[in-house]
mmCIF file of C-alpha atoms and ligand atoms in Angstrom:
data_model
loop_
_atom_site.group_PDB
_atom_site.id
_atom_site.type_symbol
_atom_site.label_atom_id
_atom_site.label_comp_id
_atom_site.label_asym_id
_atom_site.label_seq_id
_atom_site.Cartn_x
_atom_site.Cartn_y
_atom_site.Cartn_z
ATOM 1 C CA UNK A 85 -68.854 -39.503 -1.969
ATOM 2 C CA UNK A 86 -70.927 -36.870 -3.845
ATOM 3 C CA UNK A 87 -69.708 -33.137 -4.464
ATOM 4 C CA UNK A 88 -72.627 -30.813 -4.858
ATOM 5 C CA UNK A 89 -71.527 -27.184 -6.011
ATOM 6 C CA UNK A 90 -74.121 -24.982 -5.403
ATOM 7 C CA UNK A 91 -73.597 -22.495 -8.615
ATOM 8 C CA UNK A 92 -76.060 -19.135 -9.553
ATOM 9 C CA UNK A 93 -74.558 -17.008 -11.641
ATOM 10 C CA UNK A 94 -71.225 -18.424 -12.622
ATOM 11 C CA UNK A 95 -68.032 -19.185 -9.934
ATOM 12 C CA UNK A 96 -65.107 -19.928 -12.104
ATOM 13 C CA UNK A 97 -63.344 -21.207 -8.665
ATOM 14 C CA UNK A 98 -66.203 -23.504 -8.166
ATOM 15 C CA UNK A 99 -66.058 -24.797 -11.602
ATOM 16 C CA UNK A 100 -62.690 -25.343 -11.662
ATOM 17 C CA UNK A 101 -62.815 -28.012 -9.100
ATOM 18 C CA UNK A 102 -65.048 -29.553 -11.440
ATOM 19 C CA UNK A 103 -62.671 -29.048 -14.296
ATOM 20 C CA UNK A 104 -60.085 -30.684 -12.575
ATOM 21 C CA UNK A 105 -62.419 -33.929 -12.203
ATOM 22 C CA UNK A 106 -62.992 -33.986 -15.400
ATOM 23 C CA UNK A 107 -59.581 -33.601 -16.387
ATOM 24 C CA UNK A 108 -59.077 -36.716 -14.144
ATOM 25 C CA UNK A 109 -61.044 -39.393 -15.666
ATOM 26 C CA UNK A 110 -63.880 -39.090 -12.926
ATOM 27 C CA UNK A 111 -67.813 -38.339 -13.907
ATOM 28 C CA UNK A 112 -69.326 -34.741 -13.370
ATOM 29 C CA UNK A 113 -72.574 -33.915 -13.807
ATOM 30 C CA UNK A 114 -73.791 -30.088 -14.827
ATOM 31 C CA UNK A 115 -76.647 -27.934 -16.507
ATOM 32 C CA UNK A 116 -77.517 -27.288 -19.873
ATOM 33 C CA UNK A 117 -79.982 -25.426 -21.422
ATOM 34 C CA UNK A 118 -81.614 -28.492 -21.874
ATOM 35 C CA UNK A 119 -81.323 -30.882 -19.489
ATOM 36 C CA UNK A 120 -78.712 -32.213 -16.585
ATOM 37 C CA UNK A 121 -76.060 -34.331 -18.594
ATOM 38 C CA UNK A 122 -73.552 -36.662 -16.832
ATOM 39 C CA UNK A 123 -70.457 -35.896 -18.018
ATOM 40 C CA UNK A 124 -67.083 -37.383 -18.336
ATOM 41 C CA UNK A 125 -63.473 -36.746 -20.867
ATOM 42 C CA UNK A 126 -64.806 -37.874 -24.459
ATOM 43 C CA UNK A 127 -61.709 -39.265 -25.336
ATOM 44 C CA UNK A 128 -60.418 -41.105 -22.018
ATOM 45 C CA UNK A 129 -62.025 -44.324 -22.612
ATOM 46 C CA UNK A 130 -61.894 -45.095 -18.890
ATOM 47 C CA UNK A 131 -63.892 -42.427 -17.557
ATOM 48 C CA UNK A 132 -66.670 -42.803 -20.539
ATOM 49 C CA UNK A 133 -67.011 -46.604 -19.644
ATOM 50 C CA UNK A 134 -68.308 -45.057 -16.261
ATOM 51 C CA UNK A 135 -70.678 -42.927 -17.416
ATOM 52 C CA UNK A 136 -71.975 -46.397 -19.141
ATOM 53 C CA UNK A 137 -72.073 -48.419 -15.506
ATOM 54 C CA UNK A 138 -73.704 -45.299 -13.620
ATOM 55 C CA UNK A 139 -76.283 -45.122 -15.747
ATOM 56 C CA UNK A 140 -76.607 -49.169 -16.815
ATOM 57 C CA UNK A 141 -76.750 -47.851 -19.982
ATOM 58 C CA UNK A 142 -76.533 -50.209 -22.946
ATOM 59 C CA UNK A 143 -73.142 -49.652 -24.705
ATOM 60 C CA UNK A 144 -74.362 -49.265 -28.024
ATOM 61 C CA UNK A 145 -76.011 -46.050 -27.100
ATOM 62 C CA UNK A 146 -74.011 -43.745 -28.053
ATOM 63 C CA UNK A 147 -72.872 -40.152 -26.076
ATOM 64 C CA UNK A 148 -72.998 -36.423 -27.329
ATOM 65 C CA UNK A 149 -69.752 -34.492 -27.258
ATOM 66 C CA UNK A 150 -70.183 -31.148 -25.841
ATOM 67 C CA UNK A 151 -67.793 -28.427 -27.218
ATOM 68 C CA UNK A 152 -67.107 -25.030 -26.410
ATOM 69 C CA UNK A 153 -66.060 -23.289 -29.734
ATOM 70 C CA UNK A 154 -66.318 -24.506 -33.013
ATOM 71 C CA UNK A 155 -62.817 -24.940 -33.544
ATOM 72 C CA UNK A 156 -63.058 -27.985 -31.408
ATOM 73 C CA UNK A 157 -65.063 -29.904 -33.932
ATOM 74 C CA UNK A 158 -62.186 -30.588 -36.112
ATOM 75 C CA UNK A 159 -60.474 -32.362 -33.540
ATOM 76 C CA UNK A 160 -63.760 -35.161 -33.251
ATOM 77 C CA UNK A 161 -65.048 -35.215 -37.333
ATOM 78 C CA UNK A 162 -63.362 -35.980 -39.878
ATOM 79 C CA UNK A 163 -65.328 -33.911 -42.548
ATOM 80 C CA UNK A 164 -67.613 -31.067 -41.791
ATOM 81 C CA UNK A 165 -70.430 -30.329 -44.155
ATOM 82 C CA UNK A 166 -71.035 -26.854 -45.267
ATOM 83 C CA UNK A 167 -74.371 -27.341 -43.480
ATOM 84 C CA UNK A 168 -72.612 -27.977 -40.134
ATOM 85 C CA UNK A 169 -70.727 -24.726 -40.473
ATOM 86 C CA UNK A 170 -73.974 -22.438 -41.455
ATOM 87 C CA UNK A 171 -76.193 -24.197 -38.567
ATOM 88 C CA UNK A 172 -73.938 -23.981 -36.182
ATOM 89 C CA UNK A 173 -73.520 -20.018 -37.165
ATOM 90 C CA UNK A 174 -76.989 -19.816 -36.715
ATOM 91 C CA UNK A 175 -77.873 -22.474 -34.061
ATOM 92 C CA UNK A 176 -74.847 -22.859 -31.302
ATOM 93 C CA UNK A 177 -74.405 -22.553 -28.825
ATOM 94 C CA UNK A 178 -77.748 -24.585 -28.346
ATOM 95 C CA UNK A 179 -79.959 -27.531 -28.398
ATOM 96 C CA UNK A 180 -78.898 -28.866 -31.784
ATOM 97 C CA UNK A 181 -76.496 -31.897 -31.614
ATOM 98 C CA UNK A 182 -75.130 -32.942 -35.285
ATOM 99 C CA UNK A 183 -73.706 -36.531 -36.286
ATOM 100 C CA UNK A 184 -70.683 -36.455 -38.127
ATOM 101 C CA UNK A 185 -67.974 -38.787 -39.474
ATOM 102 C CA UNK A 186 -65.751 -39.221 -36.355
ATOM 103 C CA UNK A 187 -61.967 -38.794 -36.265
ATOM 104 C CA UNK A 188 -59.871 -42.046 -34.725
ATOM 105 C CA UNK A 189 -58.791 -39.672 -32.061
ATOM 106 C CA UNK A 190 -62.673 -40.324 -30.657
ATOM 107 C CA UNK A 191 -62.555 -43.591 -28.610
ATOM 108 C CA UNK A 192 -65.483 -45.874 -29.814
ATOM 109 C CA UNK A 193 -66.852 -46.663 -26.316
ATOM 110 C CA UNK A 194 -68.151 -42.642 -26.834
ATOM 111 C CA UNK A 195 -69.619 -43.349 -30.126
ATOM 112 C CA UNK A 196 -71.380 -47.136 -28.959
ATOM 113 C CA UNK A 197 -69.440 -48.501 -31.765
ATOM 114 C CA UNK A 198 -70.654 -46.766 -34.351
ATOM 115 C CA UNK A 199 -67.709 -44.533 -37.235
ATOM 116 C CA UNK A 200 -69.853 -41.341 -36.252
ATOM 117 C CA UNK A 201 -69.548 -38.812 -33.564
ATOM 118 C CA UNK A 202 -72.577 -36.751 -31.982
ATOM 119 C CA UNK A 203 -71.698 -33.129 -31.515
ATOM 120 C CA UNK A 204 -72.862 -30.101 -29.924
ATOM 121 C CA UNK A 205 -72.437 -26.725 -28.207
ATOM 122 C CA UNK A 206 -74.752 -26.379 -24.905
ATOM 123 C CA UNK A 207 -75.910 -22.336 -24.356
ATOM 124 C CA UNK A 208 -75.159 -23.254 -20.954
ATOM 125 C CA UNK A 209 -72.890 -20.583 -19.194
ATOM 126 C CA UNK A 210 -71.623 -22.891 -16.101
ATOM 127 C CA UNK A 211 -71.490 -26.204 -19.075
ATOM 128 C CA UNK A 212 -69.031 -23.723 -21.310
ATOM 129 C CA UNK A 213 -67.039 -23.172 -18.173
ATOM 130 C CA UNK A 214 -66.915 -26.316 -17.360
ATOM 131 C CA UNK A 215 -65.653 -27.330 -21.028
ATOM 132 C CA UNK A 216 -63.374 -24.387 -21.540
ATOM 133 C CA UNK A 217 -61.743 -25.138 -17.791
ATOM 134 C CA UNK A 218 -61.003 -28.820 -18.199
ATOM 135 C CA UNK A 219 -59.730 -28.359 -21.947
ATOM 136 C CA UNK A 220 -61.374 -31.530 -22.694
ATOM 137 C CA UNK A 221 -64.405 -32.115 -25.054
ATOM 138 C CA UNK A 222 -67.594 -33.649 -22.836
ATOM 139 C CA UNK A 223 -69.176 -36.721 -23.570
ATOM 140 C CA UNK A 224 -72.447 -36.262 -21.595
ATOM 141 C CA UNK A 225 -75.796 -38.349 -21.797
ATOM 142 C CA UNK A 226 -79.056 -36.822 -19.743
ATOM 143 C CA UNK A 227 -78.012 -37.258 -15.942
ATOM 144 C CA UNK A 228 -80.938 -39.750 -15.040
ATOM 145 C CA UNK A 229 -80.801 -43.610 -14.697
ATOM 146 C CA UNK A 230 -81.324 -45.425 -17.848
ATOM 147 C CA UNK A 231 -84.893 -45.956 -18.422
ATOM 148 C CA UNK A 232 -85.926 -42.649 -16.022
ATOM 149 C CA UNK A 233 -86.882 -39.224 -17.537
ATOM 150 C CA UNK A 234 -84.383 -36.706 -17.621
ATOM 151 C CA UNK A 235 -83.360 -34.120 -14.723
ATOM 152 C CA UNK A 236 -84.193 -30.829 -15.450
ATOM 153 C CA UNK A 237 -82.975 -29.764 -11.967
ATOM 154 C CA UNK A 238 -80.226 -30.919 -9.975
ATOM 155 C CA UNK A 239 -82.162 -32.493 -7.284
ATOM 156 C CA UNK A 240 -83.547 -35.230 -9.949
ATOM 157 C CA UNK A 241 -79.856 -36.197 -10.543
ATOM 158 C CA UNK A 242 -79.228 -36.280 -6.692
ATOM 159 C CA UNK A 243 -82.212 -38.724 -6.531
ATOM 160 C CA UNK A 244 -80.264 -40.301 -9.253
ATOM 161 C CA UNK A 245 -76.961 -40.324 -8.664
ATOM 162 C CA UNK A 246 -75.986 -39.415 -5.484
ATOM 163 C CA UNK A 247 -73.243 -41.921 -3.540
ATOM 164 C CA UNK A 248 -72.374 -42.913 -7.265
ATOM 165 C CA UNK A 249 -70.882 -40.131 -8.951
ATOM 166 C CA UNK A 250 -67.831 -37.475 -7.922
ATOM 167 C CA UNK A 251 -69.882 -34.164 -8.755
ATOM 168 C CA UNK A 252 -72.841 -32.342 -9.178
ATOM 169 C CA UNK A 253 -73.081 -28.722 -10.131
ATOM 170 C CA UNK A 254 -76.376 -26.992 -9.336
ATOM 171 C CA UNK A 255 -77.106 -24.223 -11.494
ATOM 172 C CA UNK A 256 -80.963 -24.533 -10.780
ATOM 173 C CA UNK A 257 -83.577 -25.208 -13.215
ATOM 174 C CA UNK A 258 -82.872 -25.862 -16.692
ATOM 175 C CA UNK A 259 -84.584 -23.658 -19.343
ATOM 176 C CA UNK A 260 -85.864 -25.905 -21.912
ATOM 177 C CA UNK A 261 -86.593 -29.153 -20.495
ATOM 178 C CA UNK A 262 -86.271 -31.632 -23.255
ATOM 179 C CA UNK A 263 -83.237 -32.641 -24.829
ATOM 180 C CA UNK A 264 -80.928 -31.445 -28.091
ATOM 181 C CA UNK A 265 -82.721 -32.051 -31.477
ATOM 182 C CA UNK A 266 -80.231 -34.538 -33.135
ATOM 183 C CA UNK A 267 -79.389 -33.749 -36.735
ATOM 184 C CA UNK A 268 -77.821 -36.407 -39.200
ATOM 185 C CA UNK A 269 -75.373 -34.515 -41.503
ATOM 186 C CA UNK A 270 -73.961 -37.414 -42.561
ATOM 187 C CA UNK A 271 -76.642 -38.403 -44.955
ATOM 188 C CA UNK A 272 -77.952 -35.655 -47.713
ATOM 189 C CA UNK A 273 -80.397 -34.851 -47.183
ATOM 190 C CA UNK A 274 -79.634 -34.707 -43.475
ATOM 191 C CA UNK A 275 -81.948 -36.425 -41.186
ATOM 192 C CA UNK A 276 -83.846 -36.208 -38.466
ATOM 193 C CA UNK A 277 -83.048 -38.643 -35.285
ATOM 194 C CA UNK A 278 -84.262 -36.735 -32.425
ATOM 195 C CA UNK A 279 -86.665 -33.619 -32.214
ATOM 196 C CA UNK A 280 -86.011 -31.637 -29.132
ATOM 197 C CA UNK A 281 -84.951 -28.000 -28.186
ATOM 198 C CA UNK A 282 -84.727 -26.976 -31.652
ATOM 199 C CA UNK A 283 -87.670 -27.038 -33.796
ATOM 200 C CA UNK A 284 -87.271 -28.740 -37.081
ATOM 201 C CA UNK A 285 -88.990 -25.869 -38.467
ATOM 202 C CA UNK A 286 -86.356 -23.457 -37.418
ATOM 203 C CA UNK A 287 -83.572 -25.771 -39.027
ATOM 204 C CA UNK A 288 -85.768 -26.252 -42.174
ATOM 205 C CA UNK A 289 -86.098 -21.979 -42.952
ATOM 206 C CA UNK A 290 -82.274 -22.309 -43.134
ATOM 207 C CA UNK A 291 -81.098 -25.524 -44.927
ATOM 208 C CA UNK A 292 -84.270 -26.222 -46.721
ATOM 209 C CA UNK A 293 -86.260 -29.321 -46.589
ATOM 210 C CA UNK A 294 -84.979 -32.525 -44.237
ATOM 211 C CA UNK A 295 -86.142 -35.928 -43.666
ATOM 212 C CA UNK A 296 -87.226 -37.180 -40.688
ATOM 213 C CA UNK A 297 -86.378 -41.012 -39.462
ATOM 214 C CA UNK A 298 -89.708 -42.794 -39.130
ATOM 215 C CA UNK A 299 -88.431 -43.354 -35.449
ATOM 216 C CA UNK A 300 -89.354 -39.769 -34.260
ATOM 217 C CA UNK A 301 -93.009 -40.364 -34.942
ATOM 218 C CA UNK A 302 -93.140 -43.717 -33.079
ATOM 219 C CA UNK A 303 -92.450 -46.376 -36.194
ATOM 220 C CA UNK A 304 -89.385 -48.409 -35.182
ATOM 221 C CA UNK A 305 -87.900 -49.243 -38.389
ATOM 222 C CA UNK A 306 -84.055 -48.429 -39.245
ATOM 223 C CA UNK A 307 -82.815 -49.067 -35.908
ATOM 224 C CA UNK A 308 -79.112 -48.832 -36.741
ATOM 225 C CA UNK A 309 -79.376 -45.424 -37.482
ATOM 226 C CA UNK A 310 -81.145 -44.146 -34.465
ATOM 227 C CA UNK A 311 -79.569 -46.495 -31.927
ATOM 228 C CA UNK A 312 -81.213 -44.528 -28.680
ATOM 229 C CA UNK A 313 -84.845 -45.139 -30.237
ATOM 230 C CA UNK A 314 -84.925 -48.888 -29.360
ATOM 231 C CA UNK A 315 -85.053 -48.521 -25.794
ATOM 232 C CA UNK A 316 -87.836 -47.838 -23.715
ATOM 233 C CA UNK A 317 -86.835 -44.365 -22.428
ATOM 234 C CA UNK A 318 -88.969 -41.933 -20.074
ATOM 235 C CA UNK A 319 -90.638 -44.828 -18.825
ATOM 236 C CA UNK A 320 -92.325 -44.034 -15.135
ATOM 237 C CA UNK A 321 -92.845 -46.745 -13.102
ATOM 238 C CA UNK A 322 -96.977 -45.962 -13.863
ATOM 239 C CA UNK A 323 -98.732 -46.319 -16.947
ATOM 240 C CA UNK A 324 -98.820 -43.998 -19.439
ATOM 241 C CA UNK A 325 -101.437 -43.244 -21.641
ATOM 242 C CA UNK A 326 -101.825 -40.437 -24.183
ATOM 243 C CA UNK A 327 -104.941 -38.866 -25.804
ATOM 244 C CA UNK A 328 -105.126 -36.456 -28.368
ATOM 245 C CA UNK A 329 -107.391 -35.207 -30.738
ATOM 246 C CA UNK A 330 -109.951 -32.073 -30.478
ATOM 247 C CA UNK A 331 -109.927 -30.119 -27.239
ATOM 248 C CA UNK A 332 -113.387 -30.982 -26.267
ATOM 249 C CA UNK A 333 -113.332 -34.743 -27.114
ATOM 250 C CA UNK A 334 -109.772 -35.165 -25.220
ATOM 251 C CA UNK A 335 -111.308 -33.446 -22.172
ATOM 252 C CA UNK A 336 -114.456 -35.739 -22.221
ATOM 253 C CA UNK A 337 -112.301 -38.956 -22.441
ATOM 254 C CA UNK A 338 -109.859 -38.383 -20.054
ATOM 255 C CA UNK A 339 -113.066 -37.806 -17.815
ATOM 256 C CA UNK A 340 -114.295 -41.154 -18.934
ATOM 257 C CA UNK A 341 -111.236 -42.525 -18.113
ATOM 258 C CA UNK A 342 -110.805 -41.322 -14.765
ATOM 259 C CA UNK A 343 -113.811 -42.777 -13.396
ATOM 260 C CA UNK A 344 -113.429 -45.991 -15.422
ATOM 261 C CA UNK A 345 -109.654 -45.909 -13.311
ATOM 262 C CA UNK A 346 -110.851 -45.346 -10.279
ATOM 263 C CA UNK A 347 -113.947 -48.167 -9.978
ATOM 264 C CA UNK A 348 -110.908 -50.813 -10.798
ATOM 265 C CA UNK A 349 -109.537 -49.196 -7.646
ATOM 266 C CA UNK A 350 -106.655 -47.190 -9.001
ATOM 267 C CA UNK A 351 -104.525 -44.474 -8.887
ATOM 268 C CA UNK A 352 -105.015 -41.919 -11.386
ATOM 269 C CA UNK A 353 -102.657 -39.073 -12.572
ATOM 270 C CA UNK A 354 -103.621 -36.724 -14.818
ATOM 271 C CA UNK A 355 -100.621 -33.723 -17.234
ATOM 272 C CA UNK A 356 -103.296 -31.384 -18.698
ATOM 273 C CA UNK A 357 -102.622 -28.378 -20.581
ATOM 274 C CA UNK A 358 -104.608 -25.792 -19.114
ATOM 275 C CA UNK A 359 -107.338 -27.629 -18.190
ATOM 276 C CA UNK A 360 -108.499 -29.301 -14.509
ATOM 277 C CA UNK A 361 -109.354 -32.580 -14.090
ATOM 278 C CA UNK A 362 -110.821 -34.572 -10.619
ATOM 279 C CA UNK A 363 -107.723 -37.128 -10.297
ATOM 280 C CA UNK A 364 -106.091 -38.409 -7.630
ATOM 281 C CA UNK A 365 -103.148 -35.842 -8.542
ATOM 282 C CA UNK A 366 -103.796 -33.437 -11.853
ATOM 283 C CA UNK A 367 -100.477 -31.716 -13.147
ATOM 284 C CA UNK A 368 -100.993 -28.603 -15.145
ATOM 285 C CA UNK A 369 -98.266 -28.507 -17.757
ATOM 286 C CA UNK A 370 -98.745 -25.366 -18.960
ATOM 287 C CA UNK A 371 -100.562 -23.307 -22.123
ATOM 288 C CA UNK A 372 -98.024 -23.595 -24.977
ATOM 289 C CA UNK A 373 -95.585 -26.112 -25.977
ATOM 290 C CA UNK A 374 -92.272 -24.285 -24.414
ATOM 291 C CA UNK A 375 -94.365 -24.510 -20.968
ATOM 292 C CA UNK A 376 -95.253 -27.937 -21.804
ATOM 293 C CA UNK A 377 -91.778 -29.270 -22.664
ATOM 294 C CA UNK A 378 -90.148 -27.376 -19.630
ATOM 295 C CA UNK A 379 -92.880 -29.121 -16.984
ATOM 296 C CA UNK A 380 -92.942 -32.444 -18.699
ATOM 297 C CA UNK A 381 -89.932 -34.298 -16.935
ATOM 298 C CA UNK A 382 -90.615 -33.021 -13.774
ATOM 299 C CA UNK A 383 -94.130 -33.881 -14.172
ATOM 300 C CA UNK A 384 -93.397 -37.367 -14.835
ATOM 301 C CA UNK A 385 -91.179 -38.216 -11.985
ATOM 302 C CA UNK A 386 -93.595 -36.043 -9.076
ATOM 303 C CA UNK A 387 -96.240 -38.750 -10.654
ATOM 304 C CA UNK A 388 -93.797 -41.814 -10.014
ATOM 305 C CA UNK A 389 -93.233 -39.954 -6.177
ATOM 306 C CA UNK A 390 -97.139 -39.926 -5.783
ATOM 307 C CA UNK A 391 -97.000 -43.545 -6.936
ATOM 308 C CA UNK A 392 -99.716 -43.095 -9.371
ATOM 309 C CA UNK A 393 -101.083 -46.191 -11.137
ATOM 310 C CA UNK A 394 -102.125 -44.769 -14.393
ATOM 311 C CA UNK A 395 -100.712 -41.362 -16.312
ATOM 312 C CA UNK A 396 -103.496 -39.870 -18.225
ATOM 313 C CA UNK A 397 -101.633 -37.403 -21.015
ATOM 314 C CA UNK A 398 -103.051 -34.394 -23.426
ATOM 315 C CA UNK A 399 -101.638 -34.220 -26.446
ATOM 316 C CA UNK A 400 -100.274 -31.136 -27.704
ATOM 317 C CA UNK A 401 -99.857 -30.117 -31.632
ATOM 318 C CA UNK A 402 -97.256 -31.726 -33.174
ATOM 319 C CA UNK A 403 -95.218 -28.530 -34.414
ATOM 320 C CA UNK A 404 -92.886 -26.433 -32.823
ATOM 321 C CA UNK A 405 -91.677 -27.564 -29.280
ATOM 322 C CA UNK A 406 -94.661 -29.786 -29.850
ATOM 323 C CA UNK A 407 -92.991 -32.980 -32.055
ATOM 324 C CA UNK A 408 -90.251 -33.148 -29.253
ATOM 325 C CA UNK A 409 -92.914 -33.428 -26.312
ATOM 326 C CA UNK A 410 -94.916 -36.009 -28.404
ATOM 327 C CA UNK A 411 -91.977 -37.672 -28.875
ATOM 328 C CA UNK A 412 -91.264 -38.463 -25.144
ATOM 329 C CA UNK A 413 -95.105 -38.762 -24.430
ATOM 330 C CA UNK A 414 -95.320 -41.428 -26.998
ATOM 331 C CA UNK A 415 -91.941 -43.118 -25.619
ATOM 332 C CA UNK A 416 -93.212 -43.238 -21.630
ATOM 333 C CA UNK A 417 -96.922 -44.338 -23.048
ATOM 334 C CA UNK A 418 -94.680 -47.704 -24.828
ATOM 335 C CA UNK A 419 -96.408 -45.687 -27.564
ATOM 336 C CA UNK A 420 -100.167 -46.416 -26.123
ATOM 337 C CA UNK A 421 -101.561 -43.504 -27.792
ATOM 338 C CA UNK A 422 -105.532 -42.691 -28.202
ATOM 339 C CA UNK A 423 -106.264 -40.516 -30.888
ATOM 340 C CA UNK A 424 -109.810 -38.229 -31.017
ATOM 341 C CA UNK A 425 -111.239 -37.555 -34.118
HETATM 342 O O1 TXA B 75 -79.763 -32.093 -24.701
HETATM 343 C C1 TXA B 75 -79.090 -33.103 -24.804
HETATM 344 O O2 TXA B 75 -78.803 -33.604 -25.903
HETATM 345 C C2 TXA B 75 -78.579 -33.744 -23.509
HETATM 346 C C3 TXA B 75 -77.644 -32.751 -22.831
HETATM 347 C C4 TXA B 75 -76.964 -33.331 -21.622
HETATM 348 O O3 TXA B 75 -76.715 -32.274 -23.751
HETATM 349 N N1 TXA B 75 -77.952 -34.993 -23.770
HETATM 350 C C5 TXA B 75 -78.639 -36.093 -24.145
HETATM 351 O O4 TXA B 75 -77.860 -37.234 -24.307
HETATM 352 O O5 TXA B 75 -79.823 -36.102 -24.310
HETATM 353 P P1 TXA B 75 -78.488 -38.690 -24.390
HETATM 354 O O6 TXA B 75 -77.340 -39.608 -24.343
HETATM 355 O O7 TXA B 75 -79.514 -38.856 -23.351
HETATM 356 O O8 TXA B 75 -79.084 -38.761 -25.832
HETATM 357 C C6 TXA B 75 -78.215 -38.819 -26.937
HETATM 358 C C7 TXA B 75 -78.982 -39.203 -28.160
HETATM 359 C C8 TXA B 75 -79.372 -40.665 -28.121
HETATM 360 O O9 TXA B 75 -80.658 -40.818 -28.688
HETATM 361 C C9 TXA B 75 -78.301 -41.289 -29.004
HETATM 362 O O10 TXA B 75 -78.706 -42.502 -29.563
HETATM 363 C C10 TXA B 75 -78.074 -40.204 -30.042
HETATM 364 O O11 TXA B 75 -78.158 -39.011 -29.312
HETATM 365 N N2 TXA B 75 -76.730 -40.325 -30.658
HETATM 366 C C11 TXA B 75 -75.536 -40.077 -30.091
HETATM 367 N N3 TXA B 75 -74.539 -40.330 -30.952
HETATM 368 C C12 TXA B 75 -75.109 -40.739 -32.099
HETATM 369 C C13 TXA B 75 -74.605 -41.159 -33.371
HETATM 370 N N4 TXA B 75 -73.317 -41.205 -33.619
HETATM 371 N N5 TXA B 75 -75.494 -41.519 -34.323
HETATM 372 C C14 TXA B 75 -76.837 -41.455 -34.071
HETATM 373 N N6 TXA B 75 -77.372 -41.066 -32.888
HETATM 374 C C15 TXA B 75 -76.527 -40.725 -31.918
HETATM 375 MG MG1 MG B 76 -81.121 -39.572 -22.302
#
C-alpha cells in the first residue's frame, strides 16, 4: 500500500509521518528542486537494497546522499576539500551533488561499491524537512523506473511506483526539471560527471577552470568513473532523434522528416523550442534553456502516453541549462544525433 501526502506549503505533521518511515528502513519518495528522488536511510543497508529492487536498478549505480546542513558531511567523507567548503557556501542548498572520499560509516550498497560517497543539499523546503525530521542522511536516486525519465511531478512517480513503495509526498511540480550537476572533488582538478541544475559556468567563476569527463558530451570512455553513464537512461519507449544546428536548417529538416515519417506510416512526435510543427503531437518546450529543461521530462513521457513512434528533438545551445538538456537528449536519442551546418 501507497501513502500519498498531499503537501503545499510545508506540514511538519505530514512530514513527520514520513520521517518516521524513513527512520524505519522503508522507501519514501519526495520533491526536490530538481526532480522526485526515491528515498531511503543512507546508512541502513536494508532499506537502500530496496531502493535498488524498486527501481531494478543495477547495483553498481551508485545513490546521492541528501543532507540538511553541512555539518552532516563529516559524518559520510572522510576528507573535505577546501573547494567543497567554498561551493557549498556558495551553491547549497541546491542542485550540485559533490563526490568525496566516503567514511566506513557509509554502507557500500549506497556507494555501488565504489570508496566514494555522492553528496548534496536539495533547496527543497518539504526534502529538508524530511531530512532534518528523520535525523538520517537520504540516499535518494530520481523516483522513476530504471531506464524511464525522471518525475518532475508526483503523479510520474505514482505511474511509477505506486503499490511498490510506502510513501509519496506531493509537493507539486518541481522547479528545475533536470537533475543535480555532479562534481568530482576527488580528483584536482575536479571533474565533471554530470551537468544538470547547476551550470558549469556558474561553478567555473568560483573555483576556476574544471574538466569535464568525455561522458557528458556523449563519448563513453572512462566508465569507472562515471558509473551512471553506461546505461541507457531517459530512454522512451519511441525513438528519439535529435537535430541541431542553425535555426532555419533544423526547422526545414525536421519538416523533411515528418513527412518522410509519416509515408512509412508512423507516428511522429515532435519537442520544439518555440517553433510549430504539423506532427501527429508537437510539444513546445519552451524559449530558453530553464523552460526547456523544466518541460523536457514531462515532455518525454506525454510522448510515450501518445505512443508516438518517432521523437523528433531541437537542439538547444550547449551552455548554460543547455549542456544538461543535451545531455539527456543525447542519452534518450542512444546518442542518434543530426547535426546542421
Ligand atoms: O537531482 C538529483 O541529483 C536527483 C535528486 C533526487 O536529488 N537525484 C539523482 O540521482 O539524479 P540518480 O541516482 O538518478 O543519479 C545519481 C548520479 C548517477 O549518475 C550516479 O552514477 C552518480 O550520480 N553518482 C553517485 N555516486 C557517485 C560516485 N560515488 N561517483 C561517481 N558518480 C556517482
Ligand atoms: Mg536517475
Amino acid at each position: 500500500m501507497t501513502i500519498i501526502i498531499n503537501m503545499r506549503g510545508i506540514q511538519y505533521k505530514k512530514i513527520k509521518i514520513a520521517a518516521r518511515f524513513i527512520r524505519e528502513g522503508k522507501l519514501v519518495a519526495f520533491p526536490t528542486e530538481t526532480v522526485y528522488g526515491l528515498g531511503a536511510d543512507a546508512l541502513n543497508e536494508k532499506a537502500v537494497k530496496k531502493i535498488f529492487q524498486a527501481k531494478g536498478r543495477p547495483p553498481d549505480n551508485p545513490l546521492i546522499v541528501h543532507i540538511a546542513n553541512f555539518e552532516q558531511l563529516y559524518d559520510l567523507a572522510s576528507s573535505i576539500p577546501k573547494e567543497a567548503e567554498i561551493l557549498a557556501k556558495k551553491f547549497w542548498p541546491g542542485p550540485l551533488t559533490f563526490v568525496l572520499p566516503k567514511k566506513d560509516s557509509v554502507p557500500l550498497i549506497t556507494t555501488g561499491g565504489l570508496d566514494t560517497v555522492a553528496v548534496r543539499m536539495p533547496a527543497n523546503e518539504i526534502a529538508l524537512s524530511l531530512i532534518k525530521l528523520s535525523e538520517r542522511p537520504i540516499a535518494a536516486p530520481s523516483a522513476n523506473i530504471s531506464g524511464k525519465p525522471s518525475p518532475t511531478s508526483a503523479e510520474h512517480v505514482i505511474d511509477d511506483f505506486y503499490g511498490k513503495i510506502e510513501c509519496i509526498i506531493d509537493g507539486g511540480e518541481t522547479k528545475i526539471g533536470v537533475e543535480s550537476t555532479v562534481l568530482d572533488l576527488t580528483l584536482k582538478p575536479p571533474m565533471l560527471l554530470r551537468p544538470g541544475g547547476l551550470p558549469l559556468e556558474e561553478i567555473e567563476r568560483v573555483i576556476g577552470r574544471i574538466r569535464v569527463h568525455p561522458s557528458v558530451k556523449g563519448h563513453i570512455v572512462d566508465i569507472a568513473r562515471a558509473p551512471g553513464m553506461k546505461y541507457r537512461h531517459y530512454a522512451p519507449d519511441a525513438q528519439v532523434i535529435v537535430i541541431e544546428g542553425r535555426k532555419d536548417k533544423v526547422h526545414e529538416k525536421i519538416v523533411e522528416l515528418i513527412q518522410d515519417y509519416h509515408r512509412k506510416g508512423l507516428k511522429v512526435g515532435v519537442m520544439s523550442t518555440g517553433g510549430f510543427y504539423e506532427a501527429d503531437v508537437c510539444i513546445d518546450l519552451g524559449r530558453n534553456s530553464e523552460e526547456v529543461a523544466r518541460n523536457l521530462f514531462k515532455a518525454l513521457r506525454e510522448l510515450d502516453k501518445e505512443g508516438v513512434d518517432v521523437i523528433l528533438a531541437e537542439g538547444v545551445e550547449e551552455r548554460g541549462l543547455g549542456l544538461a538538456v543535451m545531455n539527456r537528449l543525447k542519452k534518450a536519442a542512444g546518442h542518434r544525433t543530426i547535426i546542421l551546418k
